[in-house]
Every structure is written in C-alpha cells, then in structure tokens.
Amino acid sequence: MNLLVFLIVGLVAGWLAGVIMKSRYGLIGDLVVGVIGAFLGGWLFGLLGISLGGGILGAFITAVIGAVVLLFLLRLIFRR
C-alpha cells in the first residue's frame, strides 16, 4: 500500500477511534495513535492470521481496531 494512503487511513482511523473511545488525548494525540494503531492492527491481525482483504476498507477497519486497542492499552497504563 502506498505510504501516503497508509498515513491518511491511519489518521482517519485515529480520529474515529478517539470518538469511539472518548479519548482524552486531543485531536493531534488521536491522529498519532491512529497511525501507530494502524501498524499495531496490521501486526496483530497478521499474528492471528486474520485478513480483512487487501483494499482500503480492510486497511481502514484494521487500523481502527488497532487504534482502539492502543487507546485501551494507554488507558490501562496511564489512568487519570
């Protein structure tokens, strides 16, 4: 996948994950979490042998799930 498309998908996924999880990290924090979460989601799904397809929709769903998991882990580690 093109790096630019990957970054855009990660940014949008981070925003959506922030809305879903009611994040307290702000817009910029959510966008960063989205890009990192896209990597995390791809790694987790690959580890589990799960594939949502090779298109942008599959990448977007994977990125959103990865970002939600990352926000959940951050919430567990940094309780406020």
Coordinates of C-alpha atoms in Angstrom, one line a residue:
M1 CA 0.0 0.0 0.0
N2 CA 1.2 3.5 -0.8
L3 CA 2.8 5.2 2.3
L4 CA 0.6 8.3 1.8
V5 CA -2.6 6.2 1.7
F6 CA -1.4 4.3 4.8
L7 CA -0.9 7.6 6.7
I8 CA -4.2 9.0 5.6
V9 CA -6.0 5.8 6.6
G10 CA -4.2 5.8 10.0
L11 CA -5.1 9.5 10.6
V12 CA -8.8 9.0 9.9
A13 CA -8.8 5.8 11.9
G14 CA -7.2 7.6 14.9
W15 CA -9.8 10.3 14.8
L16 CA -12.6 7.6 14.7
A17 CA -11.0 5.6 17.5
G18 CA -10.8 8.8 19.6
V19 CA -14.5 9.3 19.1
I20 CA -15.4 5.7 19.8
M21 CA -13.2 5.5 23.0
K22 CA -13.9 9.1 24.1
S23 CA -10.2 9.8 24.1
R24 CA -8.6 12.5 26.3
Y25 CA -5.5 12.9 24.2
G26 CA -6.9 15.6 21.8
L27 CA -7.0 15.6 18.1
I28 CA -3.3 15.5 17.5
G29 CA -2.9 12.7 20.0
D30 CA -5.6 10.7 18.4
L31 CA -4.1 11.1 15.0
V32 CA -0.7 9.9 16.2
V33 CA -2.4 7.0 18.0
G34 CA -4.2 6.2 14.7
V35 CA -1.0 5.9 12.7
I36 CA 0.6 3.8 15.4
G37 CA -2.6 1.8 15.8
A38 CA -2.6 1.0 12.1
F39 CA 0.8 -0.6 12.5
L40 CA -0.4 -2.4 15.6
G41 CA -3.6 -3.6 14.0
G42 CA -1.7 -4.9 10.9
W43 CA 0.8 -6.7 13.2
L44 CA -2.0 -8.2 15.4
F45 CA -4.1 -9.4 12.5
G46 CA -1.1 -10.9 10.8
L47 CA -0.1 -12.7 14.0
L48 CA -3.6 -14.1 14.4
G49 CA -3.9 -15.0 10.7
I50 CA -6.8 -12.7 10.2
S51 CA -7.3 -10.9 6.8
L52 CA -9.9 -8.3 6.1
G53 CA -9.0 -8.1 2.4
G54 CA -6.4 -6.1 0.6
G55 CA -8.4 -2.9 -0.1
I56 CA -8.6 0.4 1.6
L57 CA -11.8 -0.7 3.5
G58 CA -10.0 -3.7 5.1
A59 CA -7.0 -1.5 5.9
F60 CA -9.3 1.1 7.5
I61 CA -11.1 -1.4 9.6
T62 CA -7.8 -3.0 10.7
A63 CA -6.4 0.5 11.6
V64 CA -9.5 1.5 13.6
I65 CA -9.3 -1.8 15.6
G66 CA -5.6 -1.3 16.1
A67 CA -6.1 2.3 17.3
V68 CA -9.0 1.3 19.6
V69 CA -6.8 -1.5 21.1
L70 CA -3.9 1.0 21.6
L71 CA -6.2 3.6 23.2
F72 CA -7.5 0.9 25.5
L73 CA -3.9 -0.1 26.5
L74 CA -2.9 3.5 27.0
R75 CA -6.0 4.0 29.3
L76 CA -4.9 1.0 31.3
I77 CA -1.3 2.1 31.7
F78 CA -1.9 5.9 32.2
R79 CA -5.0 6.0 34.4
R80 CA -6.1 9.6 35.1

